Amino acid sequence: MKTDFDYISENYRHIYAEIAEAKAKYRAVDDNVDFMAVTKTVTPEAVNHAVSLGIKLLGENRVQEYESKKDFYDPSARVHFIGHLQTNKVKYIINDMDLIHSVDSLKLAAEIDKQAEKIKKIQNVLIEVNIGEEESKSGVAPENLEQLLAEIAVMKNVHVKGLMTIPPSQNSEKFLYKMQELYLDISSKNMDNIDMDILSMGMSGDYVKAIEYGSTLVRIGTALFGARNYA
Ligand SMILES: *Cc1c(COP(=O)(O)O)cnc(C)c1O
């Protein structure tokens, strides 16, 4: 785990510049692309250093790791849940998350709806799409997306704000393109109670390409904090 703050500062400036360049090259002037810092395995001190540099958004993968670190985080950053979420863990994070990126089943959405109602919250979520249809990955299959959206649209305490994906590492560009097509197609349907404001895609290896293909939020771990010991 890298905790060298100077190194994080350098990485931050580099990524920030690349995001700005990609935006200028590929996107409309007023398009927004959020830069999320993915915090798994990173110490709260290093996370807070990133926040001091200008990071406003943190991405959490694991409920237990988040629980052990959250009290030490700079409270000025917003927190999103981006990891695979088990239904029995929803209750532990529902209070804190601005957005849950990883909803991929009716069962999970129903549990979020139930827990959000208890605390009188409307929980914003993204639907995770398994765009490469890989067996090893979470996410709803592209052909089942519209039906899942229709089923979640009627829930009172869950609000869909867009889509998230982790494309296959091989041929990633083809899948970024496919994901953009799917996102635009769903947007054009203007489904009741469903917003398509956020397309969360792009990680350390492909964030510039992801911005080219319409991402509005890139999730960066390794390129900012250095290599992890586990994935
Ligand atoms: C770990 C992780 C990232 C960041 O990956 P890097 O390649 O380290 O930038 C982004 N999104 C999700 C869902 C992750 O689990």
Short mmCIF file of N, CA and C in Angstrom, two decimals, residues 35-124:
data_model
loop_
_atom_site.label_atom_id
_atom_site.label_comp_id
_atom_site.label_asym_id
_atom_site.label_seq_id
_atom_site.Cartn_x
_atom_site.Cartn_y
_atom_site.Cartn_z
N PHE A 35 -14.56 12.74 -10.72
CA PHE A 35 -13.33 11.98 -10.45
C PHE A 35 -13.48 11.36 -9.05
N MET A 36 -13.81 10.07 -9.02
CA MET A 36 -13.95 9.38 -7.74
C MET A 36 -12.64 8.72 -7.34
N ALA A 37 -12.30 8.82 -6.05
CA ALA A 37 -11.15 8.07 -5.52
C ALA A 37 -11.66 6.77 -4.91
N VAL A 38 -11.18 5.63 -5.43
CA VAL A 38 -11.58 4.32 -4.91
C VAL A 38 -10.64 3.95 -3.77
N THR A 39 -11.21 3.72 -2.59
CA THR A 39 -10.41 3.70 -1.36
C THR A 39 -10.00 2.33 -0.85
N LYS A 40 -10.37 1.24 -1.55
CA LYS A 40 -10.10 -0.08 -0.98
C LYS A 40 -8.60 -0.28 -0.69
N THR A 41 -8.32 -0.75 0.48
CA THR A 41 -6.97 -1.03 1.04
C THR A 41 -6.16 0.24 1.38
N VAL A 42 -6.71 1.41 1.10
CA VAL A 42 -5.98 2.67 1.31
C VAL A 42 -6.26 3.19 2.73
N THR A 43 -5.23 3.67 3.41
CA THR A 43 -5.43 4.18 4.77
C THR A 43 -6.26 5.46 4.75
N PRO A 44 -7.03 5.71 5.82
CA PRO A 44 -7.81 6.96 5.89
C PRO A 44 -6.93 8.20 5.73
N GLU A 45 -5.68 8.14 6.21
CA GLU A 45 -4.78 9.29 6.09
C GLU A 45 -4.49 9.60 4.61
N ALA A 46 -4.24 8.54 3.84
CA ALA A 46 -3.98 8.74 2.41
C ALA A 46 -5.25 9.21 1.69
N VAL A 47 -6.40 8.66 2.09
CA VAL A 47 -7.68 9.09 1.50
C VAL A 47 -7.89 10.58 1.79
N ASN A 48 -7.65 10.99 3.03
CA ASN A 48 -7.84 12.40 3.39
C ASN A 48 -6.86 13.31 2.67
N HIS A 49 -5.68 12.78 2.38
CA HIS A 49 -4.74 13.57 1.59
C HIS A 49 -5.32 13.83 0.20
N ALA A 50 -5.91 12.80 -0.40
CA ALA A 50 -6.55 12.96 -1.72
C ALA A 50 -7.68 13.99 -1.64
N VAL A 51 -8.44 13.95 -0.54
CA VAL A 51 -9.52 14.93 -0.36
C VAL A 51 -8.94 16.35 -0.26
N SER A 52 -7.82 16.48 0.41
CA SER A 52 -7.19 17.80 0.55
C SER A 52 -6.71 18.34 -0.80
N LEU A 53 -6.46 17.44 -1.74
CA LEU A 53 -6.03 17.86 -3.08
C LEU A 53 -7.19 18.30 -3.96
N GLY A 54 -8.41 17.88 -3.60
CA GLY A 54 -9.57 18.27 -4.40
C GLY A 54 -10.56 17.16 -4.68
N ILE A 55 -10.27 15.93 -4.23
CA ILE A 55 -11.24 14.83 -4.41
C ILE A 55 -12.48 15.10 -3.55
N LYS A 56 -13.66 14.98 -4.19
CA LYS A 56 -14.90 15.25 -3.47
C LYS A 56 -15.76 14.02 -3.33
N LEU A 57 -15.28 12.90 -3.89
CA LEU A 57 -16.10 11.71 -3.98
C LEU A 57 -15.26 10.47 -3.70
N LEU A 58 -15.72 9.63 -2.75
CA LEU A 58 -15.01 8.40 -2.39
C LEU A 58 -15.85 7.20 -2.79
N GLY A 59 -15.19 6.14 -3.28
CA GLY A 59 -15.88 4.91 -3.66
C GLY A 59 -15.49 3.77 -2.73
N GLU A 60 -16.49 3.14 -2.11
CA GLU A 60 -16.27 2.06 -1.14
C GLU A 60 -16.72 0.72 -1.71
N ASN A 61 -15.88 -0.32 -1.52
CA ASN A 61 -16.19 -1.65 -2.01
C ASN A 61 -16.70 -2.62 -0.98
N ARG A 62 -16.20 -2.47 0.24
CA ARG A 62 -16.48 -3.49 1.25
C ARG A 62 -17.10 -2.86 2.48
N VAL A 63 -18.21 -3.45 2.92
CA VAL A 63 -18.96 -2.89 4.04
C VAL A 63 -18.10 -2.84 5.30
N GLN A 64 -17.43 -3.96 5.60
CA GLN A 64 -16.63 -3.99 6.84
C GLN A 64 -15.46 -3.03 6.81
N GLU A 65 -14.79 -2.97 5.68
CA GLU A 65 -13.65 -2.05 5.58
C GLU A 65 -14.13 -0.60 5.74
N TYR A 66 -15.26 -0.30 5.12
CA TYR A 66 -15.82 1.05 5.24
C TYR A 66 -16.15 1.37 6.70
N GLU A 67 -16.79 0.41 7.38
CA GLU A 67 -17.16 0.61 8.79
C GLU A 67 -15.94 0.95 9.64
N SER A 68 -14.82 0.28 9.34
CA SER A 68 -13.63 0.48 10.16
C SER A 68 -12.91 1.79 9.84
N LYS A 69 -13.19 2.37 8.68
CA LYS A 69 -12.46 3.58 8.27
C LYS A 69 -13.27 4.86 8.32
N LYS A 70 -14.60 4.75 8.29
CA LYS A 70 -15.42 5.94 8.03
C LYS A 70 -15.26 7.05 9.07
N ASP A 71 -15.04 6.67 10.32
CA ASP A 71 -14.93 7.70 11.36
C ASP A 71 -13.68 8.57 11.20
N PHE A 72 -12.74 8.07 10.41
CA PHE A 72 -11.48 8.81 10.23
C PHE A 72 -11.48 9.65 8.95
N TYR A 73 -12.51 9.47 8.12
CA TYR A 73 -12.56 10.22 6.86
C TYR A 73 -12.91 11.68 7.08
N ASP A 74 -12.31 12.53 6.27
CA ASP A 74 -12.72 13.92 6.17
C ASP A 74 -14.21 13.95 5.77
N PRO A 75 -15.08 14.53 6.61
CA PRO A 75 -16.52 14.46 6.32
C PRO A 75 -16.95 15.31 5.14
N SER A 76 -16.05 16.07 4.55
CA SER A 76 -16.46 16.92 3.42
C SER A 76 -16.65 16.12 2.13
N ALA A 77 -16.10 14.90 2.06
CA ALA A 77 -16.25 14.11 0.84
C ALA A 77 -17.56 13.31 0.89
N ARG A 78 -18.21 13.18 -0.26
CA ARG A 78 -19.38 12.31 -0.36
C ARG A 78 -18.90 10.87 -0.57
N VAL A 79 -19.74 9.90 -0.17
CA VAL A 79 -19.34 8.51 -0.27
C VAL A 79 -20.36 7.73 -1.11
N HIS A 80 -19.84 6.94 -2.05
CA HIS A 80 -20.67 6.05 -2.86
C HIS A 80 -20.26 4.61 -2.60
N PHE A 81 -21.22 3.69 -2.64
CA PHE A 81 -20.90 2.27 -2.56
C PHE A 81 -20.78 1.72 -3.97
N ILE A 82 -19.64 1.07 -4.29
CA ILE A 82 -19.40 0.60 -5.66
C ILE A 82 -19.18 -0.91 -5.75
N GLY A 83 -19.06 -1.59 -4.61
CA GLY A 83 -18.75 -3.01 -4.60
C GLY A 83 -19.98 -3.89 -4.66
N HIS A 84 -19.75 -5.18 -4.78
CA HIS A 84 -20.86 -6.12 -4.74
C HIS A 84 -21.51 -6.05 -3.35
N LEU A 85 -22.83 -5.90 -3.32
CA LEU A 85 -23.53 -5.68 -2.05
C LEU A 85 -24.47 -6.84 -1.75
N GLN A 86 -24.24 -7.48 -0.59
CA GLN A 86 -25.14 -8.55 -0.17
C GLN A 86 -26.36 -7.92 0.50
N THR A 87 -27.52 -8.54 0.31
CA THR A 87 -28.75 -7.94 0.84
C THR A 87 -28.68 -7.77 2.36
N ASN A 88 -28.05 -8.73 3.05
CA ASN A 88 -28.01 -8.62 4.51
C ASN A 88 -27.08 -7.52 5.04
N LYS A 89 -26.34 -6.87 4.14
CA LYS A 89 -25.44 -5.78 4.56
C LYS A 89 -26.01 -4.39 4.26
N VAL A 90 -27.11 -4.35 3.54
CA VAL A 90 -27.67 -3.06 3.11
C VAL A 90 -27.90 -2.13 4.32
N LYS A 91 -28.42 -2.73 5.39
CA LYS A 91 -28.77 -1.92 6.56
C LYS A 91 -27.58 -1.18 7.19
N TYR A 92 -26.39 -1.70 6.98
CA TYR A 92 -25.20 -1.07 7.59
C TYR A 92 -24.72 0.17 6.84
N ILE A 93 -25.08 0.28 5.58
CA ILE A 93 -24.53 1.39 4.79
C ILE A 93 -25.58 2.40 4.31
N ILE A 94 -26.86 2.04 4.48
CA ILE A 94 -27.93 2.83 3.87
C ILE A 94 -27.93 4.28 4.34
N ASN A 95 -27.51 4.52 5.58
CA ASN A 95 -27.49 5.87 6.13
C ASN A 95 -26.49 6.78 5.42
N ASP A 96 -25.37 6.20 5.00
CA ASP A 96 -24.21 7.02 4.61
C ASP A 96 -24.04 7.23 3.12
N MET A 97 -24.67 6.40 2.29
CA MET A 97 -24.31 6.41 0.88
C MET A 97 -25.18 7.38 0.07
N ASP A 98 -24.51 8.30 -0.62
CA ASP A 98 -25.18 9.21 -1.55
C ASP A 98 -25.74 8.44 -2.73
N LEU A 99 -24.98 7.40 -3.12
CA LEU A 99 -25.35 6.64 -4.32
C LEU A 99 -24.79 5.23 -4.17
N ILE A 100 -25.59 4.23 -4.54
CA ILE A 100 -25.13 2.83 -4.59
C ILE A 100 -25.05 2.45 -6.07
N HIS A 101 -23.82 2.14 -6.54
CA HIS A 101 -23.60 1.90 -7.98
C HIS A 101 -23.93 0.48 -8.43
N SER A 102 -24.10 -0.44 -7.48
CA SER A 102 -23.98 -1.86 -7.81
C SER A 102 -25.29 -2.65 -7.68
N VAL A 103 -26.42 -2.01 -7.98
CA VAL A 103 -27.69 -2.74 -7.91
C VAL A 103 -27.86 -3.56 -9.19
N ASP A 104 -28.04 -4.88 -9.02
CA ASP A 104 -28.12 -5.73 -10.21
C ASP A 104 -29.20 -6.79 -10.10
N SER A 105 -30.07 -6.67 -9.08
CA SER A 105 -31.17 -7.64 -8.98
C SER A 105 -32.37 -6.99 -8.31
N LEU A 106 -33.51 -7.58 -8.57
CA LEU A 106 -34.74 -7.10 -7.95
C LEU A 106 -34.68 -7.29 -6.45
N LYS A 107 -34.10 -8.40 -6.02
CA LYS A 107 -34.00 -8.73 -4.60
C LYS A 107 -33.19 -7.65 -3.84
N LEU A 108 -32.08 -7.26 -4.41
CA LEU A 108 -31.25 -6.23 -3.78
C LEU A 108 -31.98 -4.88 -3.77
N ALA A 109 -32.60 -4.53 -4.87
CA ALA A 109 -33.34 -3.27 -4.93
C ALA A 109 -34.47 -3.25 -3.90
N ALA A 110 -35.15 -4.39 -3.74
CA ALA A 110 -36.26 -4.47 -2.79
C ALA A 110 -35.77 -4.28 -1.35
N GLU A 111 -34.60 -4.84 -1.04
CA GLU A 111 -34.04 -4.67 0.30
C GLU A 111 -33.61 -3.22 0.54
N ILE A 112 -33.05 -2.59 -0.46
CA ILE A 112 -32.67 -1.17 -0.34
C ILE A 112 -33.93 -0.33 -0.13
N ASP A 113 -34.98 -0.65 -0.86
CA ASP A 113 -36.26 0.06 -0.72
C ASP A 113 -36.78 -0.06 0.71
N LYS A 114 -36.72 -1.27 1.24
CA LYS A 114 -37.22 -1.54 2.59
C LYS A 114 -36.41 -0.79 3.66
N GLN A 115 -35.10 -0.87 3.56
CA GLN A 115 -34.23 -0.22 4.56
C GLN A 115 -34.29 1.31 4.43
N ALA A 116 -34.41 1.80 3.21
CA ALA A 116 -34.49 3.25 3.00
C ALA A 116 -35.79 3.80 3.58
N GLU A 117 -36.85 3.03 3.43
CA GLU A 117 -38.14 3.47 3.97
C GLU A 117 -38.06 3.63 5.48
N LYS A 118 -37.38 2.69 6.14
CA LYS A 118 -37.24 2.73 7.61
C LYS A 118 -36.61 4.03 8.09
N ILE A 119 -35.67 4.57 7.30
CA ILE A 119 -35.00 5.80 7.73
C ILE A 119 -35.50 7.01 6.94
N LYS A 120 -36.64 6.82 6.26
CA LYS A 120 -37.28 7.91 5.50
C LYS A 120 -36.32 8.56 4.50
N LYS A 121 -35.65 7.71 3.74
CA LYS A 121 -34.70 8.20 2.75
C LYS A 121 -35.12 7.71 1.37
N ILE A 122 -34.87 8.52 0.36
CA ILE A 122 -34.95 8.02 -1.01
C ILE A 122 -33.51 7.70 -1.40
N GLN A 123 -33.21 6.43 -1.61
CA GLN A 123 -31.83 6.03 -1.93
C GLN A 123 -31.60 6.08 -3.43
N ASN A 124 -30.66 6.91 -3.85
CA ASN A 124 -30.27 6.95 -5.27
C ASN A 124 -29.38 5.76 -5.58
#
